[in-house]
PDB file of C-alpha atoms in Angstrom:
ATOM      1  CA  MET K  15      43.348  90.067 -20.637  1.00  0.00           C
ATOM      2  CA  ASP K  16      44.223  86.161 -21.973  1.00  0.00           C
ATOM      3  CA  THR K  17      46.193  87.189 -25.294  1.00  0.00           C
ATOM      4  CA  SER K  18      46.252  83.442 -25.718  1.00  0.00           C
ATOM      5  CA  ALA K  19      42.674  84.122 -27.187  1.00  0.00           C
ATOM      6  CA  ALA K  20      43.014  87.956 -28.048  1.00  0.00           C
ATOM      7  CA  ASP K  21      43.042  87.606 -31.610  1.00  0.00           C
ATOM      8  CA  ASP K  22      39.558  86.985 -32.853  1.00  0.00           C
ATOM      9  CA  GLY K  23      38.513  87.882 -29.262  1.00  0.00           C
ATOM     10  CA  LEU K  24      37.671  84.755 -27.588  1.00  0.00           C
ATOM     11  CA  LEU K  25      37.674  84.674 -23.475  1.00  0.00           C
ATOM     12  CA  GLY K  26      40.216  82.475 -22.630  1.00  0.00           C
ATOM     13  CA  PRO K  27      40.333  80.896 -18.464  1.00  0.00           C
ATOM     14  CA  ALA K  28      41.937  84.295 -16.636  1.00  0.00           C
ATOM     15  CA  ASP K  29      38.825  86.732 -18.742  1.00  0.00           C
ATOM     16  CA  VAL K  30      36.330  84.347 -18.141  1.00  0.00           C
ATOM     17  CA  ARG K  31      37.254  84.650 -14.109  1.00  0.00           C
ATOM     18  CA  ALA K  32      38.468  87.966 -14.473  1.00  0.00           C
ATOM     19  CA  LEU K  33      34.508  89.041 -16.080  1.00  0.00           C
ATOM     20  CA  ALA K  34      33.082  86.735 -13.394  1.00  0.00           C
ATOM     21  CA  GLY K  35      34.412  88.391 -10.594  1.00  0.00           C
ATOM     22  CA  ARG K  36      34.104  92.069 -11.994  1.00  0.00           C
ATOM     23  CA  LEU K  37      30.442  91.039 -12.312  1.00  0.00           C
ATOM     24  CA  GLY K  38      30.344  89.305  -8.782  1.00  0.00           C
ATOM     25  CA  VAL K  39      29.191  86.123 -10.216  1.00  0.00           C
ATOM     26  CA  ARG K  40      29.242  82.776  -9.095  1.00  0.00           C
ATOM     27  CA  PRO K  41      28.004  79.905 -10.965  1.00  0.00           C
ATOM     28  CA  THR K  42      24.726  78.653  -9.650  1.00  0.00           C
ATOM     29  CA  LYS K  43      23.802  74.772  -9.770  1.00  0.00           C
ATOM     30  CA  SER K  44      20.161  75.645  -9.634  1.00  0.00           C
ATOM     31  CA  LEU K  45      20.777  77.579 -12.873  1.00  0.00           C
ATOM     32  CA  GLY K  46      23.034  74.614 -14.343  1.00  0.00           C
ATOM     33  CA  GLN K  47      25.837  77.387 -15.234  1.00  0.00           C
ATOM     34  CA  ASN K  48      29.223  75.583 -16.011  1.00  0.00           C
ATOM     35  CA  PHE K  49      31.083  78.686 -18.198  1.00  0.00           C
ATOM     36  CA  VAL K  50      33.448  77.398 -21.411  1.00  0.00           C
ATOM     37  CA  HIS K  51      36.820  79.018 -20.712  1.00  0.00           C
ATOM     38  CA  ASP K  52      38.790  77.188 -24.018  1.00  0.00           C
ATOM     39  CA  GLY K  53      38.818  78.651 -27.156  1.00  0.00           C
ATOM     40  CA  GLY K  54      39.810  75.843 -29.256  1.00  0.00           C
ATOM     41  CA  THR K  55      36.032  74.216 -27.772  1.00  0.00           C
ATOM     42  CA  VAL K  56      33.794  77.145 -29.083  1.00  0.00           C
ATOM     43  CA  ARG K  57      35.465  77.412 -32.099  1.00  0.00           C
ATOM     44  CA  ARG K  58      35.134  73.009 -32.593  1.00  0.00           C
ATOM     45  CA  ILE K  59      31.519  73.863 -31.813  1.00  0.00           C
ATOM     46  CA  ALA K  60      30.843  76.908 -34.299  1.00  0.00           C
ATOM     47  CA  ALA K  61      32.256  74.818 -36.826  1.00  0.00           C
ATOM     48  CA  LYS K  62      30.299  71.653 -36.267  1.00  0.00           C
ATOM     49  CA  ALA K  63      27.370  73.723 -36.845  1.00  0.00           C
ATOM     50  CA  GLY K  64      27.908  74.754 -39.926  1.00  0.00           C
ATOM     51  CA  VAL K  65      28.167  78.079 -38.855  1.00  0.00           C
ATOM     52  CA  ARG K  66      28.184  80.282 -42.146  1.00  0.00           C
ATOM     53  CA  PRO K  67      28.651  84.223 -42.403  1.00  0.00           C
ATOM     54  CA  GLY K  68      25.303  86.228 -41.994  1.00  0.00           C
ATOM     55  CA  GLY K  69      23.810  82.959 -40.708  1.00  0.00           C
ATOM     56  CA  VAL K  70      21.155  83.801 -37.971  1.00  0.00           C
ATOM     57  CA  VAL K  71      21.540  82.112 -34.537  1.00  0.00           C
ATOM     58  CA  LEU K  72      19.994  81.259 -31.534  1.00  0.00           C
ATOM     59  CA  GLU K  73      22.045  81.102 -29.083  1.00  0.00           C
ATOM     60  CA  VAL K  74      20.605  80.015 -24.888  1.00  0.00           C
ATOM     61  CA  GLY K  75      22.484  80.437 -21.709  1.00  0.00           C
ATOM     62  CA  PRO K  76      25.549  82.611 -23.811  1.00  0.00           C
ATOM     63  CA  GLY K  77      26.205  83.346 -19.721  1.00  0.00           C
ATOM     64  CA  LEU K  78      29.448  85.280 -20.328  1.00  0.00           C
ATOM     65  CA  GLY K  79      30.139  85.148 -23.875  1.00  0.00           C
ATOM     66  CA  SER K  80      32.861  82.394 -24.669  1.00  0.00           C
ATOM     67  CA  LEU K  81      30.514  80.616 -27.375  1.00  0.00           C
ATOM     68  CA  THR K  82      28.454  84.111 -28.505  1.00  0.00           C
ATOM     69  CA  LEU K  83      32.040  85.229 -29.424  1.00  0.00           C
ATOM     70  CA  ALA K  84      32.855  82.590 -31.329  1.00  0.00           C
ATOM     71  CA  LEU K  85      29.670  82.293 -33.119  1.00  0.00           C
ATOM     72  CA  LEU K  86      29.877  85.939 -34.339  1.00  0.00           C
ATOM     73  CA  ALA K  87      33.465  85.234 -35.041  1.00  0.00           C
ATOM     74  CA  ALA K  88      32.131  82.881 -37.753  1.00  0.00           C
ATOM     75  CA  GLY K  89      30.340  85.390 -38.987  1.00  0.00           C
ATOM     76  CA  ALA K  90      26.963  84.509 -37.508  1.00  0.00           C
ATOM     77  CA  ARG K  91      24.779  87.302 -36.741  1.00  0.00           C
ATOM     78  CA  VAL K  92      23.165  86.070 -32.926  1.00  0.00           C
ATOM     79  CA  VAL K  93      19.944  86.108 -30.780  1.00  0.00           C
ATOM     80  CA  ALA K  94      20.821  84.791 -27.280  1.00  0.00           C
ATOM     81  CA  VAL K  95      18.546  84.332 -24.835  1.00  0.00           C
ATOM     82  CA  GLU K  96      19.532  84.455 -21.318  1.00  0.00           C
ATOM     83  CA  ILE K  97      17.439  84.078 -18.042  1.00  0.00           C
ATOM     84  CA  ASP K  98      20.511  86.159 -15.663  1.00  0.00           C
ATOM     85  CA  GLN K  99      19.973  90.009 -15.609  1.00  0.00           C
ATOM     86  CA  ARG K 100      23.371  90.754 -14.745  1.00  0.00           C
ATOM     87  CA  LEU K 101      25.440  88.176 -17.793  1.00  0.00           C
ATOM     88  CA  ALA K 102      22.556  89.585 -20.450  1.00  0.00           C
ATOM     89  CA  THR K 103      23.708  93.243 -19.743  1.00  0.00           C
ATOM     90  CA  GLU K 104      26.784  92.104 -19.370  1.00  0.00           C
ATOM     91  CA  LEU K 105      27.097  90.594 -23.084  1.00  0.00           C
ATOM     92  CA  PRO K 106      26.717  93.337 -25.452  1.00  0.00           C
ATOM     93  CA  VAL K 107      29.125  95.471 -23.321  1.00  0.00           C
ATOM     94  CA  THR K 108      31.944  91.969 -23.742  1.00  0.00           C
ATOM     95  CA  VAL K 109      31.286  91.480 -27.256  1.00  0.00           C
ATOM     96  CA  ALA K 110      31.878  95.419 -27.407  1.00  0.00           C
ATOM     97  CA  ALA K 111      34.930  95.428 -25.795  1.00  0.00           C
ATOM     98  CA  ARG K 112      36.028  92.405 -27.689  1.00  0.00           C
ATOM     99  CA  ARG K 113      35.043  92.883 -31.247  1.00  0.00           C
ATOM    100  CA  PRO K 114      35.412  96.489 -32.195  1.00  0.00           C
ATOM    101  CA  ASP K 115      34.998  96.176 -35.593  1.00  0.00           C
ATOM    102  CA  LEU K 116      31.118  94.751 -34.870  1.00  0.00           C
ATOM    103  CA  ALA K 117      30.686  98.312 -32.816  1.00  0.00           C
ATOM    104  CA  HIS K 118      31.471 100.457 -35.492  1.00  0.00           C
ATOM    105  CA  ASP K 119      30.005  98.853 -37.861  1.00  0.00           C
ATOM    106  CA  PRO K 120      28.374 101.244 -40.383  1.00  0.00           C
ATOM    107  CA  ASP K 121      25.161  99.022 -41.520  1.00  0.00           C
ATOM    108  CA  GLY K 122      23.461  98.483 -38.012  1.00  0.00           C
ATOM    109  CA  GLY K 123      26.713  98.907 -35.049  1.00  0.00           C
ATOM    110  CA  LEU K 124      26.282  95.834 -33.130  1.00  0.00           C
ATOM    111  CA  GLU K 125      22.285  95.277 -33.115  1.00  0.00           C
ATOM    112  CA  ALA K 126      22.919  94.210 -36.403  1.00  0.00           C
ATOM    113  CA  HIS K 127      25.340  91.345 -35.209  1.00  0.00           C
ATOM    114  CA  LEU K 128      23.446  90.970 -31.834  1.00  0.00           C
ATOM    115  CA  ARG K 129      20.525  90.884 -29.910  1.00  0.00           C
ATOM    116  CA  VAL K 130      20.284  89.758 -26.075  1.00  0.00           C
ATOM    117  CA  VAL K 131      16.555  88.497 -24.796  1.00  0.00           C
ATOM    118  CA  ARG K 132      16.538  88.918 -21.408  1.00  0.00           C
ATOM    119  CA  ALA K 133      14.473  85.930 -20.661  1.00  0.00           C
ATOM    120  CA  ASP K 134      14.022  82.258 -19.327  1.00  0.00           C
ATOM    121  CA  ALA K 135      13.969  80.162 -22.572  1.00  0.00           C
ATOM    122  CA  LEU K 136      10.836  78.256 -21.375  1.00  0.00           C
ATOM    123  CA  ASP K 137       8.956  81.072 -21.926  1.00  0.00           C
ATOM    124  CA  VAL K 138       9.865  82.746 -25.390  1.00  0.00           C
ATOM    125  CA  THR K 139       7.484  82.064 -27.996  1.00  0.00           C
ATOM    126  CA  GLU K 140       9.116  84.269 -30.253  1.00  0.00           C
ATOM    127  CA  LEU K 141      12.383  86.248 -31.113  1.00  0.00           C
ATOM    128  CA  PRO K 142      12.964  89.603 -32.053  1.00  0.00           C
ATOM    129  CA  ALA K 143      14.636  90.658 -35.118  1.00  0.00           C
ATOM    130  CA  LEU K 144      18.367  91.589 -36.175  1.00  0.00           C
ATOM    131  CA  ALA K 145      19.052  95.374 -36.638  1.00  0.00           C
ATOM    132  CA  GLY K 146      19.416  96.095 -40.032  1.00  0.00           C
ATOM    133  CA  ALA K 147      17.469  92.810 -41.242  1.00  0.00           C
ATOM    134  CA  ALA K 148      15.235  92.778 -44.161  1.00  0.00           C
ATOM    135  CA  GLY K 149      11.964  91.863 -41.819  1.00  0.00           C
ATOM    136  CA  ALA K 150      11.172  90.023 -39.102  1.00  0.00           C
ATOM    137  CA  ALA K 151      10.697  86.748 -40.945  1.00  0.00           C
ATOM    138  CA  ALA K 152      14.593  87.452 -42.765  1.00  0.00           C
ATOM    139  CA  GLY K 153      15.983  87.760 -38.996  1.00  0.00           C
ATOM    140  CA  ALA K 154      14.815  84.279 -38.150  1.00  0.00           C
ATOM    141  CA  PRO K 155      17.318  82.537 -36.819  1.00  0.00           C
ATOM    142  CA  THR K 156      17.842  79.158 -38.015  1.00  0.00           C
ATOM    143  CA  LYS K 157      20.405  77.251 -35.935  1.00  0.00           C
ATOM    144  CA  LEU K 158      20.130  76.913 -32.707  1.00  0.00           C
ATOM    145  CA  VAL K 159      23.706  76.341 -31.125  1.00  0.00           C
ATOM    146  CA  ALA K 160      24.365  76.509 -27.603  1.00  0.00           C
ATOM    147  CA  ASN K 161      25.582  75.085 -24.265  1.00  0.00           C
ATOM    148  CA  LEU K 162      22.488  74.146 -22.531  1.00  0.00           C
ATOM    149  CA  PRO K 163      22.015  74.400 -18.805  1.00  0.00           C
ATOM    150  CA  TYR K 164      22.421  70.795 -17.210  1.00  0.00           C
ATOM    151  CA  ASN K 165      19.055  70.762 -15.425  1.00  0.00           C
ATOM    152  CA  VAL K 166      16.637  72.296 -17.924  1.00  0.00           C
ATOM    153  CA  ALA K 167      18.364  71.427 -21.252  1.00  0.00           C
ATOM    154  CA  VAL K 168      15.789  68.673 -22.468  1.00  0.00           C
ATOM    155  CA  PRO K 169      12.578  70.995 -21.844  1.00  0.00           C
ATOM    156  CA  VAL K 170      14.397  74.037 -23.466  1.00  0.00           C
ATOM    157  CA  LEU K 171      15.251  72.036 -26.545  1.00  0.00           C
ATOM    158  CA  LEU K 172      12.168  70.477 -26.740  1.00  0.00           C
ATOM    159  CA  THR K 173      10.394  74.153 -26.694  1.00  0.00           C
ATOM    160  CA  LEU K 174      12.101  75.867 -28.643  1.00  0.00           C
ATOM    161  CA  LEU K 175      11.764  72.974 -31.407  1.00  0.00           C
ATOM    162  CA  GLU K 176       8.116  73.492 -31.226  1.00  0.00           C
ATOM    163  CA  ARG K 177       7.969  76.923 -30.826  1.00  0.00           C
ATOM    164  CA  LEU K 178      10.359  78.179 -33.409  1.00  0.00           C
ATOM    165  CA  PRO K 179      10.163  75.935 -36.830  1.00  0.00           C
ATOM    166  CA  SER K 180      12.333  78.180 -38.182  1.00  0.00           C
ATOM    167  CA  LEU K 181      14.692  76.385 -36.747  1.00  0.00           C
ATOM    168  CA  GLU K 182      16.555  73.666 -39.341  1.00  0.00           C
ATOM    169  CA  THR K 183      19.822  72.598 -37.486  1.00  0.00           C
ATOM    170  CA  VAL K 184      20.488  72.052 -33.521  1.00  0.00           C
ATOM    171  CA  LEU K 185      24.034  71.780 -32.344  1.00  0.00           C
ATOM    172  CA  VAL K 186      24.512  71.701 -28.274  1.00  0.00           C
ATOM    173  CA  MET K 187      26.454  70.825 -25.502  1.00  0.00           C
ATOM    174  CA  VAL K 188      24.596  69.110 -22.694  1.00  0.00           C
ATOM    175  CA  GLN K 189      25.248  66.283 -20.006  1.00  0.00           C
ATOM    176  CA  THR K 190      26.130  63.002 -21.900  1.00  0.00           C
ATOM    177  CA  GLU K 191      24.035  61.358 -20.511  1.00  0.00           C
ATOM    178  CA  VAL K 192      21.434  63.455 -22.064  1.00  0.00           C
ATOM    179  CA  ALA K 193      22.856  63.361 -25.603  1.00  0.00           C
ATOM    180  CA  GLU K 194      22.879  59.521 -25.619  1.00  0.00           C
ATOM    181  CA  ARG K 195      19.426  59.980 -24.516  1.00  0.00           C
ATOM    182  CA  LEU K 196      18.183  62.157 -27.254  1.00  0.00           C
ATOM    183  CA  ALA K 197      20.188  60.315 -30.180  1.00  0.00           C
ATOM    184  CA  ALA K 198      18.892  57.088 -28.532  1.00  0.00           C
ATOM    185  CA  GLY K 199      17.055  54.642 -31.194  1.00  0.00           C
ATOM    186  CA  PRO K 200      14.387  51.897 -30.359  1.00  0.00           C
ATOM    187  CA  GLY K 201      15.697  49.179 -28.541  1.00  0.00           C
ATOM    188  CA  SER K 202      18.614  51.032 -26.998  1.00  0.00           C
ATOM    189  CA  LYS K 203      18.941  50.860 -23.050  1.00  0.00           C
ATOM    190  CA  VAL K 204      18.741  54.617 -22.927  1.00  0.00           C
ATOM    191  CA  TYR K 205      15.497  54.696 -25.246  1.00  0.00           C
ATOM    192  CA  GLY K 206      13.016  56.629 -23.556  1.00  0.00           C
ATOM    193  CA  VAL K 207      10.770  60.169 -23.644  1.00  0.00           C
ATOM    194  CA  PRO K 208      13.113  62.315 -24.833  1.00  0.00           C
ATOM    195  CA  SER K 209      14.597  60.171 -27.775  1.00  0.00           C
ATOM    196  CA  VAL K 210      10.677  59.756 -28.662  1.00  0.00           C
ATOM    197  CA  LYS K 211       9.884  63.710 -28.756  1.00  0.00           C
ATOM    198  CA  ALA K 212      12.705  64.704 -30.171  1.00  0.00           C
ATOM    199  CA  ALA K 213      12.558  62.385 -32.988  1.00  0.00           C
ATOM    200  CA  TRP K 214       9.403  63.944 -33.745  1.00  0.00           C
ATOM    201  CA  TYR K 215      10.784  67.003 -34.606  1.00  0.00           C
ATOM    202  CA  ALA K 216      14.582  66.023 -35.677  1.00  0.00           C
ATOM    203  CA  ARG K 217      16.941  63.383 -36.374  1.00  0.00           C
ATOM    204  CA  ALA K 218      19.370  63.515 -33.408  1.00  0.00           C
ATOM    205  CA  SER K 219      22.577  61.834 -33.646  1.00  0.00           C
ATOM    206  CA  MET K 220      26.248  62.264 -31.264  1.00  0.00           C
ATOM    207  CA  ALA K 221      28.536  65.163 -32.594  1.00  0.00           C
ATOM    208  CA  GLY K 222      31.576  65.275 -30.316  1.00  0.00           C
ATOM    209  CA  SER K 223      32.350  64.700 -26.340  1.00  0.00           C
ATOM    210  CA  VAL K 224      33.689  67.798 -24.618  1.00  0.00           C
ATOM    211  CA  GLY K 225      36.325  67.126 -21.544  1.00  0.00           C
ATOM    212  CA  ARG K 226      35.819  68.343 -17.864  1.00  0.00           C
ATOM    213  CA  GLN K 227      38.464  70.560 -17.723  1.00  0.00           C
ATOM    214  CA  VAL K 228      37.235  73.058 -20.510  1.00  0.00           C
ATOM    215  CA  PHE K 229      34.439  74.470 -18.199  1.00  0.00           C
ATOM    216  CA  TRP K 230      34.788  76.823 -14.970  1.00  0.00           C
ATOM    217  CA  PRO K 231      34.175  75.372 -12.461  1.00  0.00           C
ATOM    218  CA  VAL K 232      34.623  71.494 -13.360  1.00  0.00           C
ATOM    219  CA  PRO K 233      31.840  69.796 -13.430  1.00  0.00           C
ATOM    220  CA  ASN K 234      31.133  66.424 -12.305  1.00  0.00           C
ATOM    221  CA  VAL K 235      29.824  64.995 -15.304  1.00  0.00           C
ATOM    222  CA  ASP K 236      30.952  64.228 -19.043  1.00  0.00           C
ATOM    223  CA  SER K 237      29.573  66.894 -21.461  1.00  0.00           C
ATOM    224  CA  ALA K 238      28.683  65.975 -24.835  1.00  0.00           C
ATOM    225  CA  LEU K 239      27.748  67.829 -28.610  1.00  0.00           C
ATOM    226  CA  VAL K 240      24.427  66.242 -29.716  1.00  0.00           C
ATOM    227  CA  ARG K 241      22.830  67.103 -33.391  1.00  0.00           C
ATOM    228  CA  LEU K 242      19.115  67.574 -34.391  1.00  0.00           C
ATOM    229  CA  GLU K 243      18.387  67.809 -38.086  1.00  0.00           C
ATOM    230  CA  ARG K 244      14.695  69.567 -38.416  1.00  0.00           C
ATOM    231  CA  ARG K 245      12.054  67.131 -40.044  1.00  0.00           C
ATOM    232  CA  GLU K 246       8.581  66.480 -40.828  1.00  0.00           C
ATOM    233  CA  PRO K 247       6.916  65.189 -38.182  1.00  0.00           C
ATOM    234  CA  PRO K 248       4.950  61.496 -38.480  1.00  0.00           C
ATOM    235  CA  THR K 249       1.953  61.454 -40.565  1.00  0.00           C
ATOM    236  CA  THR K 250      -1.087  60.619 -38.516  1.00  0.00           C
ATOM    237  CA  THR K 251      -4.707  62.122 -37.445  1.00  0.00           C
ATOM    238  CA  ALA K 252      -3.178  62.719 -33.692  1.00  0.00           C
ATOM    239  CA  SER K 253      -2.046  65.940 -32.651  1.00  0.00           C
ATOM    240  CA  ARG K 254       1.296  66.133 -30.766  1.00  0.00           C
ATOM    241  CA  GLU K 255      -0.138  66.270 -27.743  1.00  0.00           C
ATOM    242  CA  GLU K 256      -1.549  63.374 -28.205  1.00  0.00           C
ATOM    243  CA  VAL K 257       1.064  61.140 -29.686  1.00  0.00           C
ATOM    244  CA  PHE K 258       3.150  62.577 -26.793  1.00  0.00           C
ATOM    245  CA  ALA K 259       0.699  61.578 -23.868  1.00  0.00           C
ATOM    246  CA  ALA K 260       1.077  57.650 -25.385  1.00  0.00           C
ATOM    247  CA  VAL K 261       4.810  58.397 -25.137  1.00  0.00           C
ATOM    248  CA  ASP K 262       4.318  59.326 -21.561  1.00  0.00           C
ATOM    249  CA  ALA K 263       2.341  56.520 -20.406  1.00  0.00           C
ATOM    250  CA  ALA K 264       4.220  54.204 -22.518  1.00  0.00           C
ATOM    251  CA  PHE K 265       7.572  55.014 -20.487  1.00  0.00           C
ATOM    252  CA  GLY K 266       5.297  55.809 -17.111  1.00  0.00           C
ATOM    253  CA  GLN K 267       6.200  51.803 -16.272  1.00  0.00           C
ATOM    254  CA  ARG K 268       8.762  51.184 -18.044  1.00  0.00           C
ATOM    255  CA  ARG K 269       9.071  47.557 -16.935  1.00  0.00           C
ATOM    256  CA  LYS K 270       5.435  46.531 -18.524  1.00  0.00           C
ATOM    257  CA  THR K 271       4.120  45.619 -21.442  1.00  0.00           C
ATOM    258  CA  LEU K 272       2.301  48.376 -23.510  1.00  0.00           C
ATOM    259  CA  ARG K 273      -0.706  46.353 -22.270  1.00  0.00           C
ATOM    260  CA  ALA K 274      -0.554  47.095 -19.198  1.00  0.00           C
ATOM    261  CA  ALA K 275       1.473  50.531 -19.074  1.00  0.00           C
ATOM    262  CA  LEU K 276      -1.301  52.008 -21.706  1.00  0.00           C
ATOM    263  CA  ALA K 277      -4.001  50.696 -19.260  1.00  0.00           C
ATOM    264  CA  GLY K 278      -4.896  54.165 -17.893  1.00  0.00           C
ATOM    265  CA  TRP K 279      -4.243  56.061 -21.173  1.00  0.00           C
ATOM    266  CA  ALA K 280      -6.729  53.663 -23.247  1.00  0.00           C
ATOM    267  CA  GLY K 281      -9.298  53.649 -20.032  1.00  0.00           C
ATOM    268  CA  SER K 282      -8.750  49.815 -19.709  1.00  0.00           C
ATOM    269  CA  PRO K 283      -5.874  46.710 -20.196  1.00  0.00           C
ATOM    270  CA  ALA K 284      -8.148  45.350 -23.087  1.00  0.00           C
ATOM    271  CA  ALA K 285      -9.099  48.965 -24.566  1.00  0.00           C
ATOM    272  CA  ALA K 286      -4.947  49.398 -24.926  1.00  0.00           C
ATOM    273  CA  GLU K 287      -4.650  45.968 -26.540  1.00  0.00           C
ATOM    274  CA  GLU K 288      -7.174  46.941 -29.281  1.00  0.00           C
ATOM    275  CA  ALA K 289      -5.327  50.109 -29.970  1.00  0.00           C
ATOM    276  CA  LEU K 290      -2.210  48.718 -30.407  1.00  0.00           C
ATOM    277  CA  ARG K 291      -3.705  46.108 -32.548  1.00  0.00           C
ATOM    278  CA  ALA K 292      -5.491  48.817 -34.267  1.00  0.00           C
ATOM    279  CA  ALA K 293      -1.888  49.899 -34.297  1.00  0.00           C
ATOM    280  CA  GLY K 294      -0.255  47.286 -35.664  1.00  0.00           C
ATOM    281  CA  ILE K 295       1.695  46.457 -32.609  1.00  0.00           C
ATOM    282  CA  ASP K 296       2.145  43.494 -30.492  1.00  0.00           C
ATOM    283  CA  PRO K 297       0.277  44.559 -27.263  1.00  0.00           C
ATOM    284  CA  ALA K 298       3.232  42.486 -25.130  1.00  0.00           C
ATOM    285  CA  LEU K 299       6.509  44.756 -26.460  1.00  0.00           C
ATOM    286  CA  ARG K 300       7.585  46.961 -24.396  1.00  0.00           C
ATOM    287  CA  GLY K 301       7.446  50.955 -25.170  1.00  0.00           C
ATOM    288  CA  GLU K 302      11.288  51.167 -25.717  1.00  0.00           C
ATOM    289  CA  ARG K 303      11.184  49.171 -28.933  1.00  0.00           C
ATOM    290  CA  LEU K 304       8.247  51.080 -31.112  1.00  0.00           C
ATOM    291  CA  ASP K 305       9.701  54.250 -33.426  1.00  0.00           C
ATOM    292  CA  VAL K 306       8.115  57.790 -33.356  1.00  0.00           C
ATOM    293  CA  GLU K 307       5.847  56.366 -36.155  1.00  0.00           C
ATOM    294  CA  GLY K 308       4.494  53.604 -34.228  1.00  0.00           C
ATOM    295  CA  PHE K 309       3.354  56.403 -31.341  1.00  0.00           C
ATOM    296  CA  ALA K 310       1.713  57.995 -33.804  1.00  0.00           C
ATOM    297  CA  ARG K 311      -0.210  55.464 -35.365  1.00  0.00           C
ATOM    298  CA  LEU K 312      -0.889  53.997 -31.571  1.00  0.00           C
ATOM    299  CA  ALA K 313      -1.919  57.560 -30.967  1.00  0.00           C
ATOM    300  CA  ALA K 314      -4.205  58.188 -34.257  1.00  0.00           C
ATOM    301  CA  ALA K 315      -5.871  54.380 -32.908  1.00  0.00           C
ATOM    302  CA  GLY K 316      -6.819  55.463 -29.659  1.00  0.00           C
ATOM    303  CA  ARG K 317      -8.638  58.250 -30.886  1.00  0.00           C
ATOM    304  CA  GLN K 318     -10.502  55.953 -32.534  1.00  0.00           C
ATOM    305  CA  ALA K 319     -11.116  53.502 -30.100  1.00  0.00           C
ATOM    306  CA  PRO K 320     -14.752  53.060 -28.523  1.00  0.00           C
ATOM    307  CA  GLY K 321     -15.243  55.459 -26.115  1.00  0.00           C
ATOM    308  CA  ALA K 322     -12.336  57.801 -27.102  1.00  0.00           C
TER     309      ALA K 322
END
């Protein structure tokens, strides 16, 4: 065991490699797997996430358990969603071995602190309550804290914000480029579909960078933390699906004006212009100039246009 992390049960580099070797796990690009092996990094993530004793946290892609152990060390109860059967099966074993105090908790044992759901996060519609929780509602997670697989970070994040309204705050580690897009505001060069759709659910902001050397294997891209704080969506008569359809259309031809880019969405350039003007938006603007409230007005105006 790596004694540098033994005092609080965290996994060090030697532990991660030994555990992966015993399980026959080789990180795969198809699953976007890069395992964190630095205790300081996972402690920092738990602290930045504002994890408090007794709080219920959702973790997606716990892998070998590095961040899971840090969340538990901070006093959280964790519901972990893991797509890999071997990793899902082994996680409770790892936690029980490194945190025997939790395994022998008289108020429900390990299941009062950790539940592992073997599933693809994109398929999750509800989560189980932790043992010992005062009913399912009391056990609903209020935070999402995760090292999200790079290849599915945005769809996973948007899906969980949609399906799990109990989530109030999010702190996730993603590729720096993805973090910047999620946190970007109108007018930024990287502002686009992820920026607007994330803004429908929450206020996003950058929360720090993460060095490549804390991962195994070392990725060939930089990573960063992004924070999202739940907010009410814009007031509009249009549905979320209708707003998102307008967003997709506007950025589908990014270099074109909204009048041109939205022609297919509205039925014609003239209809697009009519909807834009009804929403108080200059048809000569491009999509990157429009905030989520503007898209909400646009979608509502499009619903009311003749033939809509």
